[in-house]
Short mmCIF file of C-alpha atoms in Angstrom, two decimals:
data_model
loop_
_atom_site.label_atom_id
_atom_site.label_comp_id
_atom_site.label_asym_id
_atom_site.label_seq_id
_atom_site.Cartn_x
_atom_site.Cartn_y
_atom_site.Cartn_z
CA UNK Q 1 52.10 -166.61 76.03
CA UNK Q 2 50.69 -170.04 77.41
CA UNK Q 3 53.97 -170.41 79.88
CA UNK Q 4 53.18 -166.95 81.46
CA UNK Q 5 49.85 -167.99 81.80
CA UNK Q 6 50.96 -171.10 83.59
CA UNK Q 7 53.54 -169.26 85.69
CA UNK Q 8 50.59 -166.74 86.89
CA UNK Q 9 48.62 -169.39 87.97
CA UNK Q 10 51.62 -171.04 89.86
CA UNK Q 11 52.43 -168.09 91.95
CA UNK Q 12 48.82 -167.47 92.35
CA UNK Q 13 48.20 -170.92 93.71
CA UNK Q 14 44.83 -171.31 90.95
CA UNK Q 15 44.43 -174.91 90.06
CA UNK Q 16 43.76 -175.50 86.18
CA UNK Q 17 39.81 -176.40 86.70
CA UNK Q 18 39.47 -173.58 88.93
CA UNK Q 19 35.86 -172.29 88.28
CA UNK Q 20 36.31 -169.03 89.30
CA UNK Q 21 37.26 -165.63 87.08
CA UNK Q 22 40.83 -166.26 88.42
CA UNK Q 23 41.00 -169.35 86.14
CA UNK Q 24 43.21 -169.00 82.64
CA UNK Q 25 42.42 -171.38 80.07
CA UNK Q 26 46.67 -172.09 79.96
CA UNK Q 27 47.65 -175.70 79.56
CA UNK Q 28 50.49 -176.92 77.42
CA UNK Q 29 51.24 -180.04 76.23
CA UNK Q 30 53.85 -182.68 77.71
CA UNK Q 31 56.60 -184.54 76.35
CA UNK Q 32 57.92 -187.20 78.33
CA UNK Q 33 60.93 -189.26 78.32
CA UNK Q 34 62.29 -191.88 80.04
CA UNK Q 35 65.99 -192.35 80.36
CA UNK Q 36 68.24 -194.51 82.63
CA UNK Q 37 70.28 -193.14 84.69
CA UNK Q 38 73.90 -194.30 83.04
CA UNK Q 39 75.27 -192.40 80.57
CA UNK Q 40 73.21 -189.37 81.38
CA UNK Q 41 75.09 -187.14 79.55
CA UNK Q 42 74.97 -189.25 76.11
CA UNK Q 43 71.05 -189.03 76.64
CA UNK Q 44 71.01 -185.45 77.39
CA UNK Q 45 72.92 -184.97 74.29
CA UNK Q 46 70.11 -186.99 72.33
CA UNK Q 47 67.17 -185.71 74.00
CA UNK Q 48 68.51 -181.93 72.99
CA UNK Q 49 68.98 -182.99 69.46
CA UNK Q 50 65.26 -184.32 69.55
CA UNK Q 51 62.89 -181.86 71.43
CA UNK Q 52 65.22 -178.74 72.47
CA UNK Q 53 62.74 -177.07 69.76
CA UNK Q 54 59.40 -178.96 71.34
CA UNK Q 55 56.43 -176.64 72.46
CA UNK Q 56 56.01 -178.68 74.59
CA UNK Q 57 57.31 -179.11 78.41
CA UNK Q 58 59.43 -182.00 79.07
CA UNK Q 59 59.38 -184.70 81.60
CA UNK Q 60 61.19 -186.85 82.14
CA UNK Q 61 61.03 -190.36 83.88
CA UNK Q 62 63.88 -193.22 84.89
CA UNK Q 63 63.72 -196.51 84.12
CA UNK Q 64 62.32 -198.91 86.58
CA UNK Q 65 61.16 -196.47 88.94
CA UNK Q 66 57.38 -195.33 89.98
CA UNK Q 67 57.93 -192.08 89.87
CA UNK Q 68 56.98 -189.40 87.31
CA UNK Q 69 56.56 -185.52 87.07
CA UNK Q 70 58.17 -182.72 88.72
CA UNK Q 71 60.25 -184.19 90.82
CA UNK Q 72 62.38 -186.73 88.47
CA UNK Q 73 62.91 -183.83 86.04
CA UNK Q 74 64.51 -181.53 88.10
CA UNK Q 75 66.97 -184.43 89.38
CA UNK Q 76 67.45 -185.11 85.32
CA UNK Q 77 68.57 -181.40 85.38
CA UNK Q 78 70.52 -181.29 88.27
CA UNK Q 79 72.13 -184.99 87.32
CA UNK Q 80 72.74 -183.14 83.56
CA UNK Q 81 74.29 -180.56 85.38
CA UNK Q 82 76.86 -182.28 86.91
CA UNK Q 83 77.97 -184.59 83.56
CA UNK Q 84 78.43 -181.18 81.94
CA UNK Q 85 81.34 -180.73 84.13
CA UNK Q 86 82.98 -184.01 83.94
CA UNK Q 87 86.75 -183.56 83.41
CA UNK Q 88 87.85 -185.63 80.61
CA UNK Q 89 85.09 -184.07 78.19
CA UNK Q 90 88.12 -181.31 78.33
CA UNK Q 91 85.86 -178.38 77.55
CA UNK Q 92 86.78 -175.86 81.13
CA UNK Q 93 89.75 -174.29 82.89
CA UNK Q 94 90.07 -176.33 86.18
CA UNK Q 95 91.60 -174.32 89.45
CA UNK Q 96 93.19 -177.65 90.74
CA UNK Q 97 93.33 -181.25 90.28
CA UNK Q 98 89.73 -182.46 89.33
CA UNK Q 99 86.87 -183.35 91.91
CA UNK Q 100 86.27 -187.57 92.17
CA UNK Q 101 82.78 -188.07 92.40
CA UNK Q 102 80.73 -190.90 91.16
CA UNK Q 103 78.60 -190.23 88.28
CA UNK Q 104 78.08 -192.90 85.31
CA UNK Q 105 75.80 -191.93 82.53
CA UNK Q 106 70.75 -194.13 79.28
CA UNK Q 107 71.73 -196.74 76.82
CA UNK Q 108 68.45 -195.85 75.32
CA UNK Q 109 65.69 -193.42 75.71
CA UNK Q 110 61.65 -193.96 75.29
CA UNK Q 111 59.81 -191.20 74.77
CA UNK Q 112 56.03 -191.01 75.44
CA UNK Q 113 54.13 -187.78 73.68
CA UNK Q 114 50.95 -186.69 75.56
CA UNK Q 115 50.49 -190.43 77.37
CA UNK Q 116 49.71 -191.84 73.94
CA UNK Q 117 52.05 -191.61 71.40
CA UNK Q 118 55.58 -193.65 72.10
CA UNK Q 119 58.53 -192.62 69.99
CA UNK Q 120 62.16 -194.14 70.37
CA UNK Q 121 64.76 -192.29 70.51
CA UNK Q 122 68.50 -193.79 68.79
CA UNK Q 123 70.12 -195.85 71.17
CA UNK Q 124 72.42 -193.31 72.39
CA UNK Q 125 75.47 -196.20 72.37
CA UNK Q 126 74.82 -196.28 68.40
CA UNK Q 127 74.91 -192.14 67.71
CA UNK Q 128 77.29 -190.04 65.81
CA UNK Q 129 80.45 -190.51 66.73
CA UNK Q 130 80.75 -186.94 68.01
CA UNK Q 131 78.96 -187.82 71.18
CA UNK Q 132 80.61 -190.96 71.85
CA UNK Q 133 84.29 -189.60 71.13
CA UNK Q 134 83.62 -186.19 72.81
CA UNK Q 135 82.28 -188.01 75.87
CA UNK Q 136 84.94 -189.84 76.34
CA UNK Q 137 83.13 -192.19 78.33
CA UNK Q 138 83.27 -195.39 75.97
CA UNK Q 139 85.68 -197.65 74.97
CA UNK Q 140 86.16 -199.83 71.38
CA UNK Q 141 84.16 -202.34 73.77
CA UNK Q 142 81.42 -199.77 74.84
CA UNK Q 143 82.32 -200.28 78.70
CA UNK Q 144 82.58 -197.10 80.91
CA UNK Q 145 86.07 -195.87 81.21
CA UNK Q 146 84.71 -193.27 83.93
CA UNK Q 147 82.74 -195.20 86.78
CA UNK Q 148 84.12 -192.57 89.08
CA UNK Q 149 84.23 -189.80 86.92
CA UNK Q 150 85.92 -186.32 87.67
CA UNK Q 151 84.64 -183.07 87.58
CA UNK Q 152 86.75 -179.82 87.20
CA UNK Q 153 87.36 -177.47 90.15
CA UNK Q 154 86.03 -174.21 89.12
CA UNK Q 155 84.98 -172.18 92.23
CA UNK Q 156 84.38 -169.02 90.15
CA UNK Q 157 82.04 -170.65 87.73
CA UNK Q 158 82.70 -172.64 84.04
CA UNK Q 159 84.50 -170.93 81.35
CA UNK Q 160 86.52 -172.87 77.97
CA UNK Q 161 90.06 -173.11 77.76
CA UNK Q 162 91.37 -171.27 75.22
CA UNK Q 163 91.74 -172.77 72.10
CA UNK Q 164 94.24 -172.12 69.01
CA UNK Q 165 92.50 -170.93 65.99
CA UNK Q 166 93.98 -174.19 64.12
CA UNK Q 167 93.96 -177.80 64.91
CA UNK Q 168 97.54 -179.33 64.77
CA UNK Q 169 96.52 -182.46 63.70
CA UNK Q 170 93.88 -184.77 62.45
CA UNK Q 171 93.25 -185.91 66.09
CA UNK Q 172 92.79 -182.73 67.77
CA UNK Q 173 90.31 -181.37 64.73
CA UNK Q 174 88.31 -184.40 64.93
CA UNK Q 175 88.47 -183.96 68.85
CA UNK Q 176 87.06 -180.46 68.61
CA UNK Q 177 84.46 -181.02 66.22
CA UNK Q 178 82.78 -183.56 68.87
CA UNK Q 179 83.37 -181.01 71.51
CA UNK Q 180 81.72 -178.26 69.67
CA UNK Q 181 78.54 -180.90 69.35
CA UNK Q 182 78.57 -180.83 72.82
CA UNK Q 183 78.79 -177.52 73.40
CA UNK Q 184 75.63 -176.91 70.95
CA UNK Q 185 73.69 -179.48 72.92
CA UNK Q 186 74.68 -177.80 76.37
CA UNK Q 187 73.20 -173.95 74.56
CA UNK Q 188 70.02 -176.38 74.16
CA UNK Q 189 69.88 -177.94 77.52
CA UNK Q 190 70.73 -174.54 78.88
CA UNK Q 191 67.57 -172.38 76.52
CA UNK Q 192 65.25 -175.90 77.52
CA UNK Q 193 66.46 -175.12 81.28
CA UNK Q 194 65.20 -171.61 80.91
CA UNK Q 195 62.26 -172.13 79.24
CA UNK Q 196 60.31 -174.63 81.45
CA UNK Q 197 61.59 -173.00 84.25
CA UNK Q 198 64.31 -175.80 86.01
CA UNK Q 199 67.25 -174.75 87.89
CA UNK Q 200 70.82 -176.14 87.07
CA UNK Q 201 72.93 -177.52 89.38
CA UNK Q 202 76.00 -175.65 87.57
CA UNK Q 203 77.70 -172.33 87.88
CA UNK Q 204 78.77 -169.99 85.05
CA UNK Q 205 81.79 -168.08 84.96
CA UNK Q 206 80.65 -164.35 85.07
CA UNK Q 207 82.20 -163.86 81.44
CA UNK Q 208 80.13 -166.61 80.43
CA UNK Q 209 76.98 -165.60 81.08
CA UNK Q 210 78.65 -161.96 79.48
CA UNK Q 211 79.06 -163.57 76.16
CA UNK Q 212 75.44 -165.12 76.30
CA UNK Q 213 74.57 -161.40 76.44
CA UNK Q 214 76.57 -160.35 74.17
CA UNK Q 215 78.86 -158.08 75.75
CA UNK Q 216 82.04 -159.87 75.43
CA UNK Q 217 83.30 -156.81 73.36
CA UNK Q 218 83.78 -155.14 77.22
CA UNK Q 219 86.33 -157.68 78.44
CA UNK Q 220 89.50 -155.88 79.72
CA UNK Q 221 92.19 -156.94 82.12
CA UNK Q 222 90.11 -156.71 84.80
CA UNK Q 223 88.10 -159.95 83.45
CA UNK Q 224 90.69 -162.23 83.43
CA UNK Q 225 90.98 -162.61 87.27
CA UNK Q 226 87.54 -163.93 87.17
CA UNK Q 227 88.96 -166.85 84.79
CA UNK Q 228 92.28 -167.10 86.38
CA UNK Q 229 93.47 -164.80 89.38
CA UNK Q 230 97.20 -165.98 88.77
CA UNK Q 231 97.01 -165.26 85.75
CA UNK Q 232 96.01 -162.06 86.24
CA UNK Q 233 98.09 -161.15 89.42
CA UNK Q 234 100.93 -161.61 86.64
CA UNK Q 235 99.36 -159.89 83.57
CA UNK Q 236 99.05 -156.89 86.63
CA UNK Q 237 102.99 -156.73 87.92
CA UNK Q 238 103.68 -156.58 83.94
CA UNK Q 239 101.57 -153.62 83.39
CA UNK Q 240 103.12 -151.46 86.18
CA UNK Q 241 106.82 -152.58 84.56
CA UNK Q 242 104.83 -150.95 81.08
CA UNK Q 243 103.05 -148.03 82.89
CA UNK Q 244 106.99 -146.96 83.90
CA UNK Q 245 108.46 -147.48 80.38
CA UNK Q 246 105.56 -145.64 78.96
CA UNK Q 247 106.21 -142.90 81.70
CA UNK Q 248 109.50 -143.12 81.05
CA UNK Q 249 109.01 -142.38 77.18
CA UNK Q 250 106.44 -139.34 77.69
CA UNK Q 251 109.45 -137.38 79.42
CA UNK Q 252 110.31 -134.68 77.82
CA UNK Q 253 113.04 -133.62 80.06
CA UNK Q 254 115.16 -136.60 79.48
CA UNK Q 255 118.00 -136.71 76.71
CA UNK Q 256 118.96 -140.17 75.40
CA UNK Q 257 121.52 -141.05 78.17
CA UNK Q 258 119.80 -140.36 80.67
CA UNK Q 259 116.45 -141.88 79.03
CA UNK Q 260 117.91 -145.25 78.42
CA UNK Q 261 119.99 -144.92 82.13
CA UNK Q 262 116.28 -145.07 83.30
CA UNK Q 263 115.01 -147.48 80.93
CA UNK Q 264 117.43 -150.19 82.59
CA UNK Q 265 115.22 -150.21 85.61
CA UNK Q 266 111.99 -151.22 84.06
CA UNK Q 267 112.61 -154.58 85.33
CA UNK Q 268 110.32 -157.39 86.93
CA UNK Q 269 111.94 -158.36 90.24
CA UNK Q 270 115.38 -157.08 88.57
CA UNK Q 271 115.36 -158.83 85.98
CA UNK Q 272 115.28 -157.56 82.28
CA UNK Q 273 112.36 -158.30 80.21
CA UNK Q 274 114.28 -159.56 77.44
CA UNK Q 275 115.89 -161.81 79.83
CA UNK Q 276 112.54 -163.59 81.05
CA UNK Q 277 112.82 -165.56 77.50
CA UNK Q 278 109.20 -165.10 76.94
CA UNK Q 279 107.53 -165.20 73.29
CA UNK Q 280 104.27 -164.74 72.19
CA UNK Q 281 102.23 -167.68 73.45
CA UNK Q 282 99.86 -168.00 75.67
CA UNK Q 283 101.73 -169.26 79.42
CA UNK Q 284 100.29 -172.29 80.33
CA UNK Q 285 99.51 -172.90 76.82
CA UNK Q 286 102.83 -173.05 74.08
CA UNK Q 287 101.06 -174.56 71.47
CA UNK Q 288 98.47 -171.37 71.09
CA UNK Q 289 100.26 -168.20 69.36
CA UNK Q 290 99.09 -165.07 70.26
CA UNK Q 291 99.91 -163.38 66.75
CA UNK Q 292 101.33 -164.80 63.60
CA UNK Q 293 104.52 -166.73 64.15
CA UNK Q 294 103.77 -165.26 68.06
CA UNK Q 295 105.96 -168.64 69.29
CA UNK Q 296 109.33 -167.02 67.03
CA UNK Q 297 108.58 -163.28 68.42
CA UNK Q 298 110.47 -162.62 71.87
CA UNK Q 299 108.74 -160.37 74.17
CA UNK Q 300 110.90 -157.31 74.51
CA UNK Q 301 109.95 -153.77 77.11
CA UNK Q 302 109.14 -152.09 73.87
CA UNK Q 303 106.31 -154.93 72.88
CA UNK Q 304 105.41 -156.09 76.41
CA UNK Q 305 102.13 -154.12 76.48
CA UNK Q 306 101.42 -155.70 73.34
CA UNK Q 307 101.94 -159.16 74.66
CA UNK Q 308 99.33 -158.37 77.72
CA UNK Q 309 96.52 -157.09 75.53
CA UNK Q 310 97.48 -160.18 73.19
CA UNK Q 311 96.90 -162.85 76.54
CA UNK Q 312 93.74 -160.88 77.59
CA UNK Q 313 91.85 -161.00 73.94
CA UNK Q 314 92.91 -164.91 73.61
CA UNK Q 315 91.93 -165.93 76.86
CA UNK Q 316 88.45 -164.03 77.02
CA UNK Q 317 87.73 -163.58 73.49
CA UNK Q 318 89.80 -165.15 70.49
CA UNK Q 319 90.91 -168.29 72.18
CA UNK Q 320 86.99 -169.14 73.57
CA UNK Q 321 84.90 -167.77 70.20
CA UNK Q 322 84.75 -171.47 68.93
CA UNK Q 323 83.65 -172.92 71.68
CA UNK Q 324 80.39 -169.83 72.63
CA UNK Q 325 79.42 -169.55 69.09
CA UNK Q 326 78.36 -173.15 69.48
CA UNK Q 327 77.00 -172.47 73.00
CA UNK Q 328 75.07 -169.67 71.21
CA UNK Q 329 73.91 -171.22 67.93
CA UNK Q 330 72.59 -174.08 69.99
CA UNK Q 331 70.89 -172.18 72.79
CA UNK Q 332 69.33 -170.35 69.54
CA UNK Q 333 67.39 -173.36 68.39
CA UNK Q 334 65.18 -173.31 71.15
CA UNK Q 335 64.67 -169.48 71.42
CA UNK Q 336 66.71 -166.13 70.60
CA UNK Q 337 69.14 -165.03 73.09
CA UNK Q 338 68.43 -161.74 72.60
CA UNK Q 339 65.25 -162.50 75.08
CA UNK Q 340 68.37 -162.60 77.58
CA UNK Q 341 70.18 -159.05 76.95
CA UNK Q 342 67.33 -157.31 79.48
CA UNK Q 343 69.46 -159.10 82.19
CA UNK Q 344 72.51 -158.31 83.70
CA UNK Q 345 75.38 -161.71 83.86
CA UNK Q 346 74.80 -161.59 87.70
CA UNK Q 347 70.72 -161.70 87.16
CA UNK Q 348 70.86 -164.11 84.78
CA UNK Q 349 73.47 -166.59 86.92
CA UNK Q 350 70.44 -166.53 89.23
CA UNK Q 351 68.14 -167.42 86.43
CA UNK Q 352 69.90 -170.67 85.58
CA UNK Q 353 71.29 -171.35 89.18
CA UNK Q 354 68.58 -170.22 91.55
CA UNK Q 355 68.96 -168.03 94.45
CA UNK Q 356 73.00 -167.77 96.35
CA UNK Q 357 73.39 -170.24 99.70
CA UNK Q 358 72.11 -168.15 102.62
CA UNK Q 359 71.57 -169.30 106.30
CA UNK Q 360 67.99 -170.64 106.68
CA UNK Q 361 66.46 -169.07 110.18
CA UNK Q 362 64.10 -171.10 111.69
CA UNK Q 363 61.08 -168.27 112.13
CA UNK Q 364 61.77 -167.80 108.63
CA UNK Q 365 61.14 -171.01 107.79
CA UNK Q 366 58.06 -171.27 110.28
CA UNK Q 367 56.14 -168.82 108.05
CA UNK Q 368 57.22 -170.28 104.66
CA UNK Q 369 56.57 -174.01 105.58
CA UNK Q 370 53.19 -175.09 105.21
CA UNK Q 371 51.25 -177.40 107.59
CA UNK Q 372 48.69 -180.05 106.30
CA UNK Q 373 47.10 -183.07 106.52
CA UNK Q 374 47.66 -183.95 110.01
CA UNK Q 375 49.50 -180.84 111.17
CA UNK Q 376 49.37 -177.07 112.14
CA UNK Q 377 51.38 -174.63 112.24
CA UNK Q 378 51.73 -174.98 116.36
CA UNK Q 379 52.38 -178.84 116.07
CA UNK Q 380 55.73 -179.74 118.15
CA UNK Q 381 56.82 -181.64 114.96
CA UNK Q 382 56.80 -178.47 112.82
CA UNK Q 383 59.14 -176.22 114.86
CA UNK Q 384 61.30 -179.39 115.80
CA UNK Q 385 61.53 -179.37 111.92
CA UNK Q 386 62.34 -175.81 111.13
CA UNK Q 387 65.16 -175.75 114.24
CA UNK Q 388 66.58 -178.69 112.24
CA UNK Q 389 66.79 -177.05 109.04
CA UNK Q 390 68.13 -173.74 110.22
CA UNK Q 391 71.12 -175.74 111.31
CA UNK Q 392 72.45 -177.23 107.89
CA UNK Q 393 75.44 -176.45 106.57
CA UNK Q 394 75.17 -175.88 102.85
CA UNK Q 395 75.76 -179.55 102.19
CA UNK Q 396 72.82 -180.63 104.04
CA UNK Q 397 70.88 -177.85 102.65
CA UNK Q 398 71.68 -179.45 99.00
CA UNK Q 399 71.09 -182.90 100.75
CA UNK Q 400 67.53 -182.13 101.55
CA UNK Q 401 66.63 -179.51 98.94
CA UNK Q 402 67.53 -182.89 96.52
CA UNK Q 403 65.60 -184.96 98.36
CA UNK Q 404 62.17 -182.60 98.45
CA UNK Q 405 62.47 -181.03 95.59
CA UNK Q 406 64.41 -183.16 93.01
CA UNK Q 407 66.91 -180.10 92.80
CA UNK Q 408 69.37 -178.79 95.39
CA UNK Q 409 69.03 -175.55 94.49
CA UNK Q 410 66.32 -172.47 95.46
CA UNK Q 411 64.75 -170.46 93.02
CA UNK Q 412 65.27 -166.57 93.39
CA UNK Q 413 62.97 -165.70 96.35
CA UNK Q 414 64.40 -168.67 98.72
CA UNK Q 415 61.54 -171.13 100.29
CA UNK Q 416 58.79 -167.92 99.61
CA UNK Q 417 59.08 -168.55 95.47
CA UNK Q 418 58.92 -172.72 95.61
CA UNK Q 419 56.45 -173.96 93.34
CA UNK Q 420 54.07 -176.34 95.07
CA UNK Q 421 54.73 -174.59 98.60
CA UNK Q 422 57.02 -176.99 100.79
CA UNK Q 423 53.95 -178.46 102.69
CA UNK Q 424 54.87 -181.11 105.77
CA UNK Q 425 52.04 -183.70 106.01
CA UNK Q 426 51.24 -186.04 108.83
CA UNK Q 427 53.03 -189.37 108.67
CA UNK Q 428 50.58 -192.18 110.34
CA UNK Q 429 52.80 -195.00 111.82
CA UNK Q 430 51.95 -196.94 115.02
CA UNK Q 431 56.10 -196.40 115.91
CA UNK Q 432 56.89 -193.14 114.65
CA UNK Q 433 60.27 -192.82 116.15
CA UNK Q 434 61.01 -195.90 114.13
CA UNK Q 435 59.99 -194.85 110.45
CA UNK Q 436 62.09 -192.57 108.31
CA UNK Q 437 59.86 -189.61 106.37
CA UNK Q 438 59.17 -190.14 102.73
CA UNK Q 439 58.39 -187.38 100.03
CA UNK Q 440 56.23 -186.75 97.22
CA UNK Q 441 58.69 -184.87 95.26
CA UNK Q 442 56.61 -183.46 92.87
CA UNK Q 443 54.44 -181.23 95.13
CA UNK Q 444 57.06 -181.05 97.42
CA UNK Q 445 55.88 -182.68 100.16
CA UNK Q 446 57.24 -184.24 102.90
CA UNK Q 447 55.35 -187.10 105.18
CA UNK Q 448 56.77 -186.81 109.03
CA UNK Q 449 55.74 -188.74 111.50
CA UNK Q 450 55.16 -187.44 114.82
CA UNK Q 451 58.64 -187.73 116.11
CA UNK Q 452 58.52 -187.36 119.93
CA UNK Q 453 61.87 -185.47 120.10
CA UNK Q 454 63.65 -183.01 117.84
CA UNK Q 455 66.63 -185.02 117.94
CA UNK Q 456 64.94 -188.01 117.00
CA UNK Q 457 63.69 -185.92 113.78
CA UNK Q 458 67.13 -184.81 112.94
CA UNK Q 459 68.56 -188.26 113.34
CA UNK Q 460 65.68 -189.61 111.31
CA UNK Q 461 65.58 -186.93 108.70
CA UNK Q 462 69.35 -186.74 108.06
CA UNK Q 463 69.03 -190.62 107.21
CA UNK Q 464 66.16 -190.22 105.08
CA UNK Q 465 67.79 -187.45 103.14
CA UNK Q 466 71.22 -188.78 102.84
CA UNK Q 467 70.56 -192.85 102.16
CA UNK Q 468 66.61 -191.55 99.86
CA UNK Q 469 68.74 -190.02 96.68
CA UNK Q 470 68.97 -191.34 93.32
CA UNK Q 471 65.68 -193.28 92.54
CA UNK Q 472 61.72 -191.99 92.62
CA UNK Q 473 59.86 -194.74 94.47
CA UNK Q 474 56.90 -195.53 96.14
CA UNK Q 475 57.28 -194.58 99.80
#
């Protein structure tokens, strides 16, 4: 295809007009689109609906700012990334209460085709209610209820909360029906992700990225502490009280007395099963029946290995299938997912996500970081550079990654697979030790001046890096 084309001549460094034999005849057409940066999620949700199914490669550009390209897209994704998450859209199991963090969301969006053509897209303010009610971001008055939004805590990666398989009321069906329109938007966003090759600033839940591969028919007990290890450190003590009964039952040796003599000790922590008062809901959850009239059926020894397989299907399976089948159907609007079953979940986590946080070593980095322009690779400034870097925690790592790249996130392959090269250009002031560096984030490039002192340059850099996010200006 064209995009493999492209990619080829990415990693082999061969410019478009290259006149040699190398040279492909692989360009594809651009869409771009220019968004503001409030209400990002309302114009992702637009912008999905639009051109998920576009040929063509996206851009997309902010509103009052200079910049354009590379860079301002992958912050759209990373900045997409992070509404996806927001807590009161109510779609994931949270660990804890949610993360604060600061994140409004494009009243509008204008959308150039190829330079010439300008098409505007529905104020986003004036869509379906499905996106405004799902949101949850607008009131009757259309003023953001979430300035500081909050994000849910989900250190081992996204995954729904379970569901019932009916609404209870009006309210609630209406409620899901918006949520499932976001869902479908987020399969888009994630196949458009994919597909022109931009990392997300999200993680997936390992039984997730299972159901995107269709394997969700291989979810066993074992899953569940990947959703929820206390969950599952309960469903566990309950199976050794059933593993006893069922030993208990398999005796042949016993006669009845002495059968149900044993029988009393199947116990959890001494007490009786029947005495634990449990029916068949899902804990945490009372409203959700695990069977038929599952909130009027007690949970007896006999039926208690009933009741575990019951929590694991809802909770992987029968509680979530609303919720992925939209993830699915929309992800299949852009292409099929079956291009995706090659890959295992933990290959394609790194698809979507980039490569895991690693320490960056500083000769490493020396023969990964290019020198240009004003530099080489046994300038003082460079290794001053690289000694910086290697110290970052992974905060600082995101920090800067955001600031070169647009994205704080790697692809697979570390600093060796970025696409430009990170390249670290000569910075002419007539006070360096004054002047913060600047970037050009779409061929990742960053303009240092000749610092006289490495900790000058970290001081300097750190500034740059922490105070330069969240608009694409002329440096």
């Amino acid at each position: 295809s064209v995009r493999a084309l492209v990619f080829y001549q990415q990693v082999n460094n061969i410019p478009e007009d290259d006149p040699s034999d190398r040279a492909l005849p692989a360009r594809i057409s651009r869409v771009k689109v220019k968004i503001s940066r409030r209400k990002i999620l309302k114009s992702t949700c637009e912008i999905m609906r639009s051109f998920a199914a576009n040929k063509s490669i996206i851009e997309i550009v902010f509103q009052d700012e200079i910049g354009s390209g590379l860079g301002p897209t992958l912050e759209f994704y990373s900045l997409a990334s992070k509404a996806w998450q927001r807590e009161n859209l109510k779609l994931w199991r949270s660990d804890a209460a949610p993360v604060i963090g600061g994140i409004d969301s494009a009243k509008h969006a204008e959308v150039t085709v190829d330079d010439t053509t300008t098409v505007t897209v529905a104020d986003a303010t004036n869509t379906s209610s499905t996106t405004d009610d799902a949101s949850g971001v607008s009131d009757s008055a259309g003023k953001s209820k979430y300035a500081d939004a909050s994000y849910v805590y989900a250190p081992h990666g996204l995954f729904p909360i379970p569901w019932s398989k009916s609404a209870s009321d009006g309210s609630v069906e209406i409620m899901r029906k918006n949520q499932l329109c976001i869902l479908d938007a987020l399969g888009r966003f994630l196949a458009r992700a994919i597909l022109d090759g931009r990392l997300l600033d999200m993680s997936f839940n390992k039984c997730f990225l299972m159901w995107l591969i269709n394997q969700e028919g291989l979810f066993d007990l074992s899953h569940v502490k990947l959703v929820d290890e206390t969950l599952w450190k309960s469903l566990t003590t309950l199976v050794a009280v059933c593993d006893t009964y069922d030993a208990i039952q398999r005796d042949a040796t016993l006669d009845t007395a002495a059968r149900d003599s044993k029988l009393k000790t199947c116990t959890l922590d001494g007490c009786a099963i029947e005495d634990l008062c449990l029916s068949f809901t899902l804990p945490g959850h009372d409203d959700i029946e695990l069977c038929d009239g599952g909130a009027e059926k007690d949970v007896t020894l006999s039926n208690l290995r009933e009741y575990v397989n019951a929590i694991v299907e809802v909770t992987l399976v029968t509680g979530v299938e609303q919720q992925m089948h939209a993830v699915i159907e929309g992800f299949e609007k852009v292409f099929p997912l079956s291009s995706l079953h090659l890959f295992s979940a933990d290959e394609l986590d790194k698809v979507i996500c980039g490569s895991d946080p690693h320490v960056w070593d500083s000769e490493d980095l020396l023969k990964v970081v290019k020198a240009d322009h004003g530099y080489s690779s046994a300038s003082p400034q460079l290794a001053y550079l690289c000694d910086v870097m290697s110290s970052f925690d992974r905060d600082q790592q995101r920090l800067f990654l955001s600031f070169i790249t647009g994205c704080p996130n790697l692809p697979v392959g570390g600093f060796k697979s970025l696409r430009p090269k990170l390249t670290v250009v000569r910075k002419s002031v007539s006070k360096p030790d004054d002047e913060l560096p600047s970037v050009m984030t779409c061929q990742n490039y960053l303009k240092l001046p000749p610092y006289t002192s490495e900790a000058v340059l970290r001081e300097r850099l750190i500034t740059a890096m922490t105070e330069g996010q969240g608009s694409f200006l002329l440096s």
